[in-house]
Coordinates of N, CA and C and ligand atoms in Angstrom, one line a residue:
M13 N 0.8 -1.2 0.0 CA 0.0 0.0 0.0 C 0.9 1.3 0.0
S14 N 0.5 2.2 -0.8 CA 1.3 3.5 -0.9 C 1.1 4.3 0.4
R15 N 2.1 4.9 0.8 CA 1.9 5.9 1.9 C 1.1 7.1 1.4
V16 N 0.3 7.7 2.2 CA -0.6 8.8 1.8 C 0.0 10.1 2.3
A17 N 0.2 11.1 1.4 CA 0.8 12.4 1.8 C -0.1 13.5 1.4
I18 N -0.2 14.5 2.4 CA -0.8 15.8 2.0 C 0.3 16.8 2.0
V19 N 0.2 17.6 0.9 CA 1.2 18.8 0.8 C 0.3 20.0 0.8
T20 N 0.4 20.8 1.8 CA -0.3 22.1 1.8 C 0.4 23.1 0.9
G21 N -0.5 23.9 0.2 CA 0.1 24.8 -0.8 C 0.8 24.0 -1.8
G22 N 0.2 22.8 -2.2 CA 1.0 21.8 -3.0 C 0.7 22.0 -4.5
T23 N 0.1 23.0 -4.9 CA -0.3 23.1 -6.4 C 0.6 24.1 -7.2
R24 N 1.4 24.8 -6.5 CA 2.4 25.7 -7.3 C 3.7 25.9 -6.5
G25 N 4.7 26.4 -7.2 CA 5.9 26.8 -6.5 C 6.6 25.6 -5.9
I26 N 7.1 25.8 -4.7 CA 7.9 24.7 -4.0 C 6.9 23.5 -3.7
G27 N 5.7 23.8 -3.3 CA 4.7 22.8 -3.0 C 4.4 21.9 -4.2
E28 N 4.3 22.5 -5.4 CA 4.1 21.7 -6.6 C 5.3 20.7 -6.8
A29 N 6.5 21.2 -6.7 CA 7.7 20.3 -6.8 C 7.6 19.2 -5.8
I30 N 7.2 19.5 -4.6 CA 7.1 18.5 -3.5 C 6.0 17.4 -3.9
S31 N 4.9 17.9 -4.3 CA 3.8 17.0 -4.7 C 4.2 16.1 -5.8
V32 N 4.8 16.6 -6.8 CA 5.2 15.8 -8.0 C 6.3 14.8 -7.6
S33 N 7.3 15.2 -6.8 CA 8.3 14.3 -6.4 C 7.8 13.2 -5.6
L34 N 6.9 13.5 -4.6 CA 6.3 12.4 -3.8 C 5.5 11.5 -4.7
G35 N 4.7 12.0 -5.6 CA 4.0 11.2 -6.6 C 4.9 10.2 -7.3
K36 N 6.0 10.8 -7.9 CA 6.9 9.9 -8.6 C 7.5 8.9 -7.8
A37 N 7.7 9.2 -6.5 CA 8.3 8.2 -5.6 C 7.3 7.2 -5.1
G38 N 6.1 7.2 -5.5 CA 5.1 6.2 -5.2 C 4.1 6.5 -4.1
Y39 N 4.2 7.8 -3.6 CA 3.2 8.2 -2.5 C 1.9 8.5 -3.2
A40 N 0.8 8.3 -2.5 CA -0.5 8.7 -2.9 C -0.7 10.1 -2.4
V41 N -0.7 11.1 -3.3 CA -0.6 12.5 -2.9 C -1.9 13.3 -3.0
A42 N -2.2 14.1 -2.0 CA -3.2 15.1 -2.1 C -2.6 16.5 -2.0
A43 N -2.8 17.3 -2.9 CA -2.2 18.7 -2.9 C -3.3 19.7 -2.5
N44 N -3.1 20.3 -1.4 CA -4.0 21.4 -0.9 C -3.7 22.7 -1.5
Y45 N -4.6 23.6 -1.6 CA -4.4 25.0 -2.0 C -5.5 25.9 -1.4
A46 N -5.3 27.2 -1.6 CA -6.1 28.2 -0.9 C -7.3 28.7 -1.7
G47 N -7.0 29.1 -3.0 CA -8.0 29.8 -3.7 C -7.8 30.0 -5.2
N48 N -6.5 29.7 -5.6 CA -6.2 29.9 -7.0 C -6.6 28.6 -7.8
D49 N -7.9 28.6 -8.2 CA -8.5 27.4 -8.8 C -7.8 27.1 -10.2
E50 N -7.5 28.2 -10.9 CA -6.9 28.1 -12.2 C -5.6 27.3 -12.2
R51 N -4.8 27.8 -11.3 CA -3.4 27.1 -11.1 C -3.6 25.7 -10.6
A52 N -4.6 25.5 -9.7 CA -4.8 24.1 -9.2 C -5.3 23.2 -10.3
K53 N -6.1 23.7 -11.1 CA -6.7 22.9 -12.3 C -5.5 22.5 -13.2
A54 N -4.7 23.5 -13.5 CA -3.6 23.3 -14.5 C -2.6 22.3 -13.8
F55 N -2.4 22.4 -12.5 CA -1.5 21.5 -11.8 C -2.0 20.0 -11.9
T56 N -3.3 19.9 -11.7 CA -3.9 18.5 -11.7 C -3.8 17.9 -13.1
A57 N -4.0 18.8 -14.1 CA -4.0 18.3 -15.5 C -2.5 17.9 -15.9
R58 N -1.6 18.6 -15.4 CA -0.1 18.3 -15.6 C 0.3 17.0 -14.9
S59 N -0.1 16.9 -13.6 CA 0.5 15.9 -12.7 C -0.4 14.7 -12.5
G60 N -1.7 14.9 -12.7 CA -2.6 13.8 -12.4 C -2.8 13.7 -10.9
I61 N -2.4 14.6 -10.1 CA -2.6 14.6 -8.6 C -3.8 15.5 -8.3
A62 N -4.7 15.0 -7.5 CA -5.9 15.7 -7.1 C -5.6 16.9 -6.2
A63 N -6.3 18.0 -6.4 CA -6.1 19.2 -5.6 C -7.3 19.4 -4.7
Y64 N -7.1 19.7 -3.5 CA -8.1 19.9 -2.5 C -8.0 21.3 -1.9
K65 N -9.2 22.1 -2.0 CA -9.2 23.5 -1.6 C -9.6 23.6 -0.1
W66 N -8.7 24.1 0.7 CA -9.2 24.6 2.0 C -8.1 25.5 2.6
D67 N -8.5 26.4 3.5 CA -7.7 27.4 4.1 C -7.0 26.8 5.3
V68 N -5.6 26.7 5.3 CA -5.0 26.0 6.4 C -5.0 26.8 7.7
A69 N -5.4 28.1 7.6 CA -5.6 28.9 8.8 C -6.8 28.6 9.5
D70 N -7.7 27.8 8.9 CA -9.0 27.5 9.5 C -9.0 26.1 10.0
Y71 N -9.0 25.9 11.3 CA -8.8 24.6 11.9 C -9.9 23.6 11.5
A72 N -11.2 24.1 11.5 CA -12.3 23.2 11.2 C -12.2 22.7 9.7
R73 N -11.7 23.6 8.9 CA -11.6 23.2 7.4 C -10.4 22.2 7.3
C74 N -9.4 22.4 8.1 CA -8.3 21.4 8.0 C -8.8 20.0 8.4
V75 N -9.6 20.0 9.5 CA -10.1 18.7 10.0 C -11.0 18.0 8.9
A76 N -11.8 18.9 8.3 CA -12.7 18.3 7.2 C -11.9 17.9 6.0
G77 N -10.8 18.7 5.6 CA -10.0 18.4 4.5 C -9.2 17.1 4.7
V78 N -8.7 16.9 5.9 CA -7.9 15.7 6.2 C -8.9 14.5 6.1
A79 N -10.1 14.6 6.6 CA -11.1 13.6 6.5 C -11.4 13.2 5.1
K80 N -11.6 14.2 4.2 CA -11.9 14.0 2.8 C -10.7 13.2 2.1
V81 N -9.5 13.6 2.4 CA -8.3 13.0 1.8 C -8.3 11.5 2.3
A82 N -8.5 11.3 3.6 CA -8.4 10.0 4.2 C -9.5 9.1 3.5
T83 N -10.7 9.6 3.3 CA -11.7 8.8 2.6 C -11.3 8.4 1.2
A84 N -10.7 9.4 0.5 CA -10.3 9.1 -0.9 C -9.0 8.2 -1.0
L85 N -8.1 8.5 -0.2 CA -6.8 7.8 -0.3 C -6.4 6.9 0.8
G86 N -7.0 7.0 2.0 CA -6.6 6.2 3.1 C -6.0 7.2 4.2
P87 N -5.7 6.6 5.4 CA -5.2 7.4 6.5 C -3.9 8.1 6.1
V88 N -3.7 9.3 6.6 CA -2.6 10.2 6.2 C -1.3 9.8 7.0
D89 N -0.3 9.5 6.2 CA 1.0 9.1 6.8 C 2.0 10.3 6.8
V90 N 1.8 11.2 5.9 CA 2.8 12.3 5.7 C 2.1 13.6 5.5
V91 N 2.6 14.6 6.3 CA 2.1 16.0 6.1 C 3.2 16.9 5.8
V92 N 3.2 17.6 4.7 CA 4.2 18.6 4.4 C 3.5 20.0 4.6
N93 N 3.8 20.7 5.6 CA 3.2 22.0 5.9 C 4.0 23.0 5.1
N94 N 3.6 23.2 3.9 CA 4.3 24.1 3.0 C 3.6 25.4 2.7
A95 N 2.3 25.5 2.9 CA 1.5 26.7 2.6 C 2.0 27.9 3.3
G96 N 2.3 28.9 2.6 CA 2.8 30.1 3.3 C 2.5 31.4 2.4
I97 N 2.5 32.5 3.1 CA 2.3 33.8 2.5 C 3.2 34.8 3.1
T98 N 3.4 35.9 2.4 CA 4.1 37.1 2.9 C 3.1 38.3 2.8
R99 N 3.2 39.2 3.8 CA 2.5 40.5 3.8 C 3.6 41.5 4.4
D100 N 4.6 41.8 3.5 CA 5.7 42.5 4.1 C 5.4 44.0 4.3
G101 N 6.2 44.6 5.2 CA 6.1 46.0 5.6 C 6.9 46.3 6.8
T102 N 7.4 47.4 6.9 CA 8.1 47.8 8.1 C 7.1 47.9 9.3
M103 N 7.7 47.9 10.5 CA 6.8 48.0 11.7 C 5.9 49.3 11.6
R104 N 6.4 50.4 11.0 CA 5.6 51.6 10.9 C 4.4 51.4 10.0
R105 N 4.6 50.6 9.0 CA 3.5 50.4 8.0 C 2.6 49.2 8.2
M106 N 3.1 48.2 9.0 CA 2.4 46.9 9.1 C 1.1 47.1 9.9
E107 N 0.0 46.6 9.4 CA -1.2 46.7 10.1 C -1.3 45.4 10.9
R108 N -2.1 45.4 12.0 CA -2.3 44.3 12.8 C -2.9 43.1 12.0
S109 N -3.7 43.4 11.0 CA -4.3 42.4 10.1 C -3.2 41.6 9.3
G110 N -2.1 42.3 8.9 CA -1.0 41.7 8.2 C -0.2 40.8 9.1
W111 N -0.1 41.2 10.3 CA 0.5 40.3 11.3 C -0.3 39.0 11.5
D112 N -1.6 39.2 11.8 CA -2.5 38.0 12.1 C -2.5 37.1 10.9
H113 N -2.7 37.6 9.7 CA -2.9 36.8 8.5 C -1.6 35.9 8.3
V114 N -0.4 36.5 8.4 CA 0.8 35.7 8.2 C 1.0 34.7 9.3
L115 N 0.8 35.1 10.6 CA 0.9 34.1 11.7 C -0.1 33.0 11.5
D116 N -1.3 33.4 11.3 CA -2.4 32.4 11.2 C -2.2 31.3 10.1
T117 N -1.6 31.8 9.0 CA -1.4 30.9 7.8 C -0.2 30.1 8.0
N118 N 1.0 30.8 8.2 CA 2.3 30.1 8.2 C 2.5 29.2 9.4
L119 N 2.1 29.8 10.6 CA 2.4 29.0 11.8 C 1.1 28.3 12.3
G120 N 0.0 29.0 12.3 CA -1.3 28.4 12.7 C -1.6 27.3 11.8
G121 N -1.3 27.4 10.5 CA -1.6 26.3 9.6 C -0.8 25.0 10.0
C122 N 0.4 25.1 10.5 CA 1.1 24.0 11.0 C 0.4 23.3 12.1
F123 N 0.0 24.1 13.1 CA -0.7 23.6 14.2 C -2.0 22.9 13.8
N124 N -2.8 23.5 12.9 CA -4.1 23.0 12.5 C -3.9 21.7 11.8
M125 N -2.9 21.6 10.9 CA -2.8 20.4 10.1 C -2.2 19.2 11.0
C126 N -1.3 19.6 11.8 CA -0.7 18.5 12.7 C -1.7 18.0 13.7
K127 N -2.5 18.9 14.2 CA -3.6 18.5 15.2 C -4.6 17.6 14.5
A128 N -4.9 17.9 13.2 CA -5.9 17.2 12.4 C -5.4 15.7 12.1
V129 N -4.1 15.5 12.1 CA -3.6 14.1 11.7 C -3.0 13.4 13.0
W130 N -2.8 14.1 14.1 CA -2.0 13.6 15.2 C -2.6 12.3 15.8
E131 N -3.9 12.3 16.1 CA -4.4 11.1 16.8 C -4.3 9.9 15.9
S132 N -4.5 10.0 14.6 CA -4.5 8.9 13.7 C -3.0 8.4 13.5
M133 N -2.1 9.3 13.5 CA -0.7 8.9 13.4 C -0.3 8.2 14.7
L134 N -0.7 8.7 15.8 CA -0.4 8.0 17.1 C -1.0 6.6 17.1
A135 N -2.2 6.5 16.7 CA -2.9 5.2 16.7 C -2.2 4.2 15.8
R136 N -1.7 4.7 14.7 CA -1.0 3.7 13.7 C 0.5 3.6 14.0
G137 N 1.0 4.4 14.9 CA 2.5 4.3 15.2 C 3.4 4.7 14.1
F138 N 2.9 5.6 13.2 CA 3.8 6.1 12.1 C 3.3 7.4 11.7
G139 N 4.3 8.3 11.4 CA 4.0 9.6 10.8 C 5.2 10.3 10.4
R140 N 5.1 11.1 9.4 CA 6.2 11.9 8.9 C 5.7 13.4 8.7
I141 N 6.2 14.3 9.4 CA 5.7 15.7 9.3 C 6.9 16.6 8.9
V142 N 6.8 17.3 7.9 CA 7.9 18.3 7.5 C 7.2 19.7 7.4
N143 N 7.8 20.6 8.1 CA 7.3 22.0 8.1 C 8.3 22.8 7.4
I144 N 7.8 23.6 6.5 CA 8.7 24.5 5.7 C 8.8 25.8 6.4
G145 N 10.0 26.1 6.9 CA 10.4 27.3 7.5 C 11.0 28.3 6.5
S146 N 12.0 29.0 6.9 CA 12.7 29.9 6.0 C 14.0 30.4 6.6
I147 N 14.9 30.7 5.7 CA 16.1 31.3 6.2 C 15.8 32.6 6.9
N148 N 14.7 33.3 6.5 CA 14.4 34.6 7.2 C 13.8 34.4 8.6
G149 N 13.4 33.1 8.9 CA 13.0 32.8 10.3 C 14.2 32.5 11.1
Q150 N 15.3 32.1 10.5 CA 16.6 31.9 11.2 C 17.3 33.2 11.4
A151 N 17.3 34.0 10.4 CA 18.2 35.2 10.4 C 17.4 36.5 10.6
G152 N 16.1 36.5 10.4 CA 15.4 37.8 10.4 C 15.5 38.5 9.0
Q153 N 14.6 39.4 8.7 CA 14.7 40.1 7.5 C 13.9 41.4 7.6
Y154 N 14.5 42.5 7.1 CA 13.9 43.8 7.1 C 12.5 43.8 6.5
G155 N 11.6 44.4 7.2 CA 10.2 44.5 6.7 C 9.4 43.2 6.8
Q156 N 9.9 42.2 7.6 CA 9.2 41.0 7.7 C 9.1 40.5 9.2
V157 N 8.7 41.4 10.1 CA 8.6 40.9 11.5 C 7.5 39.8 11.6
N158 N 6.4 39.9 10.8 CA 5.4 38.9 10.8 C 5.9 37.6 10.3
Y159 N 6.5 37.6 9.1 CA 7.0 36.4 8.4 C 8.1 35.8 9.2
A160 N 9.1 36.6 9.7 CA 10.2 36.0 10.4 C 9.7 35.4 11.7
A161 N 8.7 36.0 12.4 CA 8.2 35.5 13.6 C 7.5 34.1 13.4
A162 N 6.7 34.1 12.3 CA 6.0 32.9 12.0 C 7.0 31.7 11.6
K163 N 8.0 32.0 10.8 CA 8.9 31.0 10.4 C 9.8 30.6 11.5
S164 N 10.2 31.5 12.3 CA 11.0 31.2 13.5 C 10.2 30.3 14.5
G165 N 8.9 30.7 14.6 CA 8.0 29.9 15.4 C 7.9 28.4 14.9
I166 N 8.0 28.2 13.6 CA 7.9 26.9 13.0 C 9.1 26.0 13.5
H167 N 10.2 26.7 13.7 CA 11.4 25.9 14.1 C 11.2 25.4 15.6
G168 N 10.7 26.3 16.4 CA 10.4 25.9 17.8 C 9.3 24.8 17.9
F169 N 8.2 25.1 17.1 CA 7.1 24.1 17.0 C 7.6 22.7 16.6
T170 N 8.4 22.7 15.6 CA 9.0 21.4 15.1 C 9.7 20.6 16.2
K171 N 10.5 21.3 16.9 CA 11.3 20.6 18.0 C 10.4 20.1 19.1
A172 N 9.5 21.0 19.5 CA 8.6 20.6 20.6 C 7.7 19.4 20.2
L173 N 7.1 19.4 19.0 CA 6.2 18.3 18.6 C 7.1 17.1 18.3
A174 N 8.3 17.2 17.9 CA 9.2 16.1 17.6 C 9.4 15.3 18.9
L175 N 9.5 16.0 20.0 CA 9.6 15.3 21.3 C 8.4 14.5 21.7
E176 N 7.2 15.0 21.3 CA 6.0 14.3 21.6 C 5.8 13.0 20.7
G177 N 6.4 13.1 19.5 CA 6.2 12.0 18.5 C 7.3 11.0 18.6
A178 N 8.4 11.4 19.2 CA 9.7 10.6 19.0 C 9.5 9.1 19.4
A179 N 8.9 8.8 20.5 CA 8.8 7.4 20.9 C 7.6 6.7 20.3
K180 N 6.9 7.4 19.4 CA 5.6 6.9 18.8 C 5.7 6.6 17.3
G181 N 6.9 6.7 16.8 CA 7.1 6.5 15.3 C 6.8 7.7 14.5
I182 N 6.6 8.8 15.1 CA 6.3 10.0 14.3 C 7.5 11.0 14.3
T183 N 8.0 11.3 13.2 CA 9.1 12.3 13.1 C 8.6 13.6 12.7
V184 N 9.1 14.7 13.2 CA 8.7 16.1 12.9 C 10.0 16.9 12.6
N185 N 10.2 17.3 11.4 CA 11.4 18.0 11.0 C 11.0 19.3 10.2
A186 N 12.0 20.2 10.0 CA 11.7 21.4 9.3 C 12.8 21.5 8.2
I187 N 12.4 22.2 7.1 CA 13.3 22.6 6.1 C 13.3 24.1 6.1
A188 N 14.5 24.7 6.1 CA 14.6 26.2 6.0 C 15.1 26.5 4.6
P189 N 14.3 26.8 3.7 CA 14.8 27.1 2.3 C 15.4 28.5 2.3
G190 N 16.4 28.7 1.5 CA 16.9 30.1 1.2 C 16.0 30.6 0.1
Y191 N 16.5 31.4 -0.8 CA 15.7 32.1 -1.8 C 15.5 31.1 -3.0
I192 N 14.3 30.8 -3.3 CA 13.9 29.8 -4.3 C 13.1 30.5 -5.4
D193 N 13.4 30.1 -6.6 CA 12.8 30.8 -7.8 C 11.3 30.4 -7.9
T194 N 10.4 31.1 -7.2 CA 9.0 30.9 -7.3 C 8.2 32.2 -7.4
D195 N 6.9 32.2 -7.5 CA 6.1 33.4 -7.5 C 6.4 34.3 -6.4
M196 N 6.6 33.7 -5.2 CA 6.8 34.5 -4.0 C 8.1 35.4 -4.1
V197 N 9.1 34.8 -4.7 CA 10.4 35.6 -4.9 C 10.3 36.5 -6.1
A198 N 9.4 36.2 -7.0 CA 9.2 37.0 -8.2 C 8.6 38.4 -7.8
A199 N 8.0 38.4 -6.6 CA 7.4 39.6 -6.1 C 8.4 40.6 -5.5
V200 N 9.6 40.1 -5.3 CA 10.7 40.9 -4.7 C 11.3 41.8 -5.8
P201 N 11.4 43.1 -5.5 CA 11.9 44.1 -6.5 C 13.3 43.6 -7.0
A202 N 13.5 43.8 -8.4 CA 14.7 43.3 -9.0 C 16.0 43.7 -8.3
A203 N 16.1 45.0 -7.9 CA 17.3 45.5 -7.3 C 17.6 44.8 -6.0
V204 N 16.5 44.5 -5.2 CA 16.7 43.8 -4.0 C 17.2 42.4 -4.2
L205 N 16.6 41.8 -5.2 CA 16.9 40.4 -5.6 C 18.4 40.3 -6.0
E206 N 18.8 41.2 -6.7 CA 20.2 41.2 -7.2 C 21.2 41.2 -5.9
K207 N 20.9 42.0 -4.9 CA 21.7 42.1 -3.7 C 21.6 40.7 -3.0
I208 N 20.4 40.1 -3.0 CA 20.2 38.9 -2.3 C 21.1 37.8 -2.9
V209 N 21.0 37.7 -4.3 CA 21.8 36.7 -5.0 C 23.3 36.8 -4.8
A210 N 23.7 38.1 -4.7 CA 25.1 38.3 -4.4 C 25.6 37.7 -3.1
R211 N 24.7 37.5 -2.2 CA 25.0 36.9 -0.9 C 24.8 35.4 -0.8
I212 N 24.5 34.8 -1.9 CA 24.3 33.3 -2.0 C 25.6 32.7 -2.5
P213 N 26.4 32.0 -1.7 CA 27.6 31.4 -2.2 C 27.5 30.6 -3.5
V214 N 26.4 29.9 -3.7 CA 26.3 29.1 -4.9 C 26.0 30.0 -6.1
G215 N 25.6 31.3 -5.9 CA 25.6 32.3 -6.9 C 24.3 32.3 -7.7
R216 N 23.2 31.7 -7.2 CA 22.0 31.7 -7.9 C 20.8 31.4 -6.9
L217 N 19.6 31.6 -7.4 CA 18.4 31.2 -6.6 C 18.3 29.7 -6.6
G218 N 17.7 29.2 -5.6 CA 17.5 27.7 -5.6 C 16.3 27.3 -6.5
K219 N 16.2 26.0 -6.7 CA 15.1 25.5 -7.5 C 14.1 24.8 -6.6
A220 N 12.8 24.9 -6.9 CA 11.8 24.2 -6.1 C 12.2 22.7 -5.9
Q221 N 12.7 22.1 -6.9 CA 13.0 20.7 -6.8 C 14.1 20.4 -5.8
E222 N 14.9 21.4 -5.5 CA 16.0 21.2 -4.5 C 15.4 21.2 -3.1
I223 N 14.3 21.7 -2.9 CA 13.6 21.6 -1.6 C 12.9 20.3 -1.5
A224 N 12.3 19.9 -2.7 CA 11.5 18.6 -2.7 C 12.5 17.5 -2.4
R225 N 13.7 17.6 -2.8 CA 14.7 16.5 -2.6 C 14.9 16.3 -1.1
G226 N 14.9 17.4 -0.3 CA 15.1 17.3 1.1 C 13.9 16.7 1.7
V227 N 12.7 17.0 1.2 CA 11.4 16.5 1.8 C 11.4 15.0 1.6
L228 N 11.8 14.5 0.4 CA 11.8 13.1 0.1 C 12.7 12.3 1.1
F229 N 13.8 12.9 1.4 CA 14.7 12.3 2.4 C 14.0 12.2 3.7
L230 N 13.4 13.3 4.2 CA 12.9 13.3 5.6 C 11.6 12.4 5.8
V231 N 10.9 12.2 4.7 CA 9.6 11.5 4.9 C 9.8 10.0 4.7
A232 N 10.9 9.6 4.2 CA 11.2 8.1 4.0 C 10.9 7.3 5.2
D233 N 10.4 6.1 5.1 CA 10.3 5.2 6.2 C 11.7 5.0 6.9
E234 N 12.8 5.0 6.1 CA 14.1 4.8 6.6 C 14.7 6.0 7.4
A235 N 14.0 7.1 7.4 CA 14.5 8.3 8.1 C 14.0 8.4 9.5
G236 N 13.6 7.3 10.1 CA 13.0 7.4 11.4 C 13.9 7.9 12.6
F237 N 15.2 8.0 12.3 CA 16.1 8.4 13.4 C 16.4 9.9 13.2
V238 N 15.8 10.6 12.2 CA 16.0 12.0 12.1 C 14.7 12.7 12.6
T239 N 14.8 13.4 13.7 CA 13.6 14.1 14.1 C 14.0 15.4 14.9
G240 N 13.2 16.4 14.8 CA 13.4 17.7 15.5 C 14.5 18.5 14.9
S241 N 14.9 18.1 13.6 CA 16.0 18.8 13.0 C 15.5 19.8 11.9
T242 N 16.4 20.7 11.6 CA 16.1 21.7 10.5 C 17.2 21.5 9.5
M243 N 16.7 21.2 8.3 CA 17.6 21.1 7.1 C 17.7 22.5 6.4
S244 N 18.8 23.1 6.3 CA 19.0 24.3 5.6 C 19.3 24.1 4.2
I245 N 18.5 24.5 3.3 CA 18.8 24.3 1.8 C 18.7 25.7 1.2
N246 N 19.9 26.3 1.2 CA 20.0 27.7 0.8 C 21.2 28.2 0.0
G247 N 21.8 27.2 -0.6 CA 23.0 27.6 -1.4 C 24.2 28.1 -0.6
G248 N 24.2 27.7 0.7 CA 25.3 28.1 1.5 C 25.1 29.5 2.2
Q249 N 23.9 30.1 2.0 CA 23.7 31.4 2.6 C 23.8 31.5 4.1
H250 N 23.5 30.3 4.8 CA 23.5 30.4 6.2 C 24.9 30.6 6.8
M251 N 25.9 30.5 5.9 CA 27.3 30.7 6.4 C 27.7 32.1 6.5
Y252 N 26.8 33.0 6.0 CA 27.1 34.5 6.1 C 26.6 35.0 7.5
Ligands
LIG307 P1 4.0 30.4 -3.6 O1 3.4 31.7 -3.3 O2 4.6 30.1 -4.9 O3 2.8 29.3 -3.4 C1 2.1 29.3 -2.1 C2 1.2 28.1 -2.1 O4 0.6 28.1 -0.8 C3 0.1 28.1 -3.1 O5 -0.3 26.8 -3.5 C4 -1.1 28.7 -2.3 O6 -2.4 28.4 -2.8 C5 -0.8 28.1 -0.9 N1 -1.5 28.8 0.2 C6 -1.3 30.1 0.6 N2 -2.1 30.4 1.6 C7 -2.8 29.3 1.9 C8 -3.8 28.9 2.8 N3 -4.2 29.8 3.7 N4 -4.3 27.7 2.8 C9 -3.9 26.7 1.9 N5 -2.9 27.0 1.0 C10 -2.4 28.2 1.0 O7 5.0 30.0 -2.4 P2 6.4 29.3 -2.5 O8 6.3 28.1 -3.3 O9 7.4 30.3 -2.8 O10 6.6 29.0 -0.9 C11 6.3 27.8 -0.4 C12 6.7 27.8 1.1 O11 8.1 27.9 1.2 C13 6.1 28.9 1.9 O12 5.8 28.4 3.2 C14 7.2 29.9 1.9 O13 7.1 30.8 3.1 C15 8.4 29.0 2.0 N6 9.6 29.7 1.6 C16 9.7 30.1 0.3 C17 10.9 30.7 -0.1 C18 11.1 31.2 -1.5 O14 12.2 31.7 -1.8 N7 10.2 31.0 -2.4 C19 12.1 30.9 0.8 C20 11.8 30.3 2.1 C21 10.7 29.8 2.4 P3 -3.1 29.2 -4.0 O15 -2.3 28.8 -5.2 O16 -4.5 28.8 -3.9 O17 -2.8 30.7 -3.7

């Protein structure tokens, strides 16, 4: 029987690469997304992977979404908490709503999805959870107090939940990507991006597939001794 995997934000960008890699590796994949139906439809047509729409910031919808996936594919073995948004602005300009939205989606989404699968993973004695953090949660970034706080929170969340799952066959790890060539980074002004790339030792942006490669390693049945860790995939940028 194939392992069943949910990838949140799994229809485009890094999430698409993760969904496709898991599918190719033999997992039964459900790709979640928030609202971009057109991109989700195109993703399903390309990949043959079903897309499921729900907001990860909404706990009740996560519970219902997980139940729907479990009915279609079987109990969920793997959750990749990849859904994320930015609402950048300096402290002077950031509204409380921009703080809440980013925290609720990036960090609250991890809680909601983990809570929705936790009892079932405990009962079956197996689970693989991978949370997508960010180099900006490790180092901070100008104009991103909301995003840096959420991503930094993911790293603490990962370690704390890993302790709860460790003796039960459930691993919980994080990946902290550096700058990856997706829609999210396309929104960064060109002049700022040029400065960012200059600080990446590998000398280029990362590819979504390079994050997917790390996810495949962490979710493998054979990776049961890796838990509570953060894998930095950033072209060497963490050395600065
Ligand atoms: P994209 O903006 O390209 O894609 C985001 C995906 O998340 C989309 O599928 C989107 O759905 C989904 N999503 C957003 N909000 C929600 C929500 N509330 N509920 C469900 N799904 C949601 O992002 P990236 O691929 O660039 O980023 C993926 C992850 O990697 C994020 O967590 C991001 O913070 C992190 N990251 C990215 C980096 C980069 O350089 N790109 C660097 C470091 C970390 P829809 O299509 O419907 O909008």
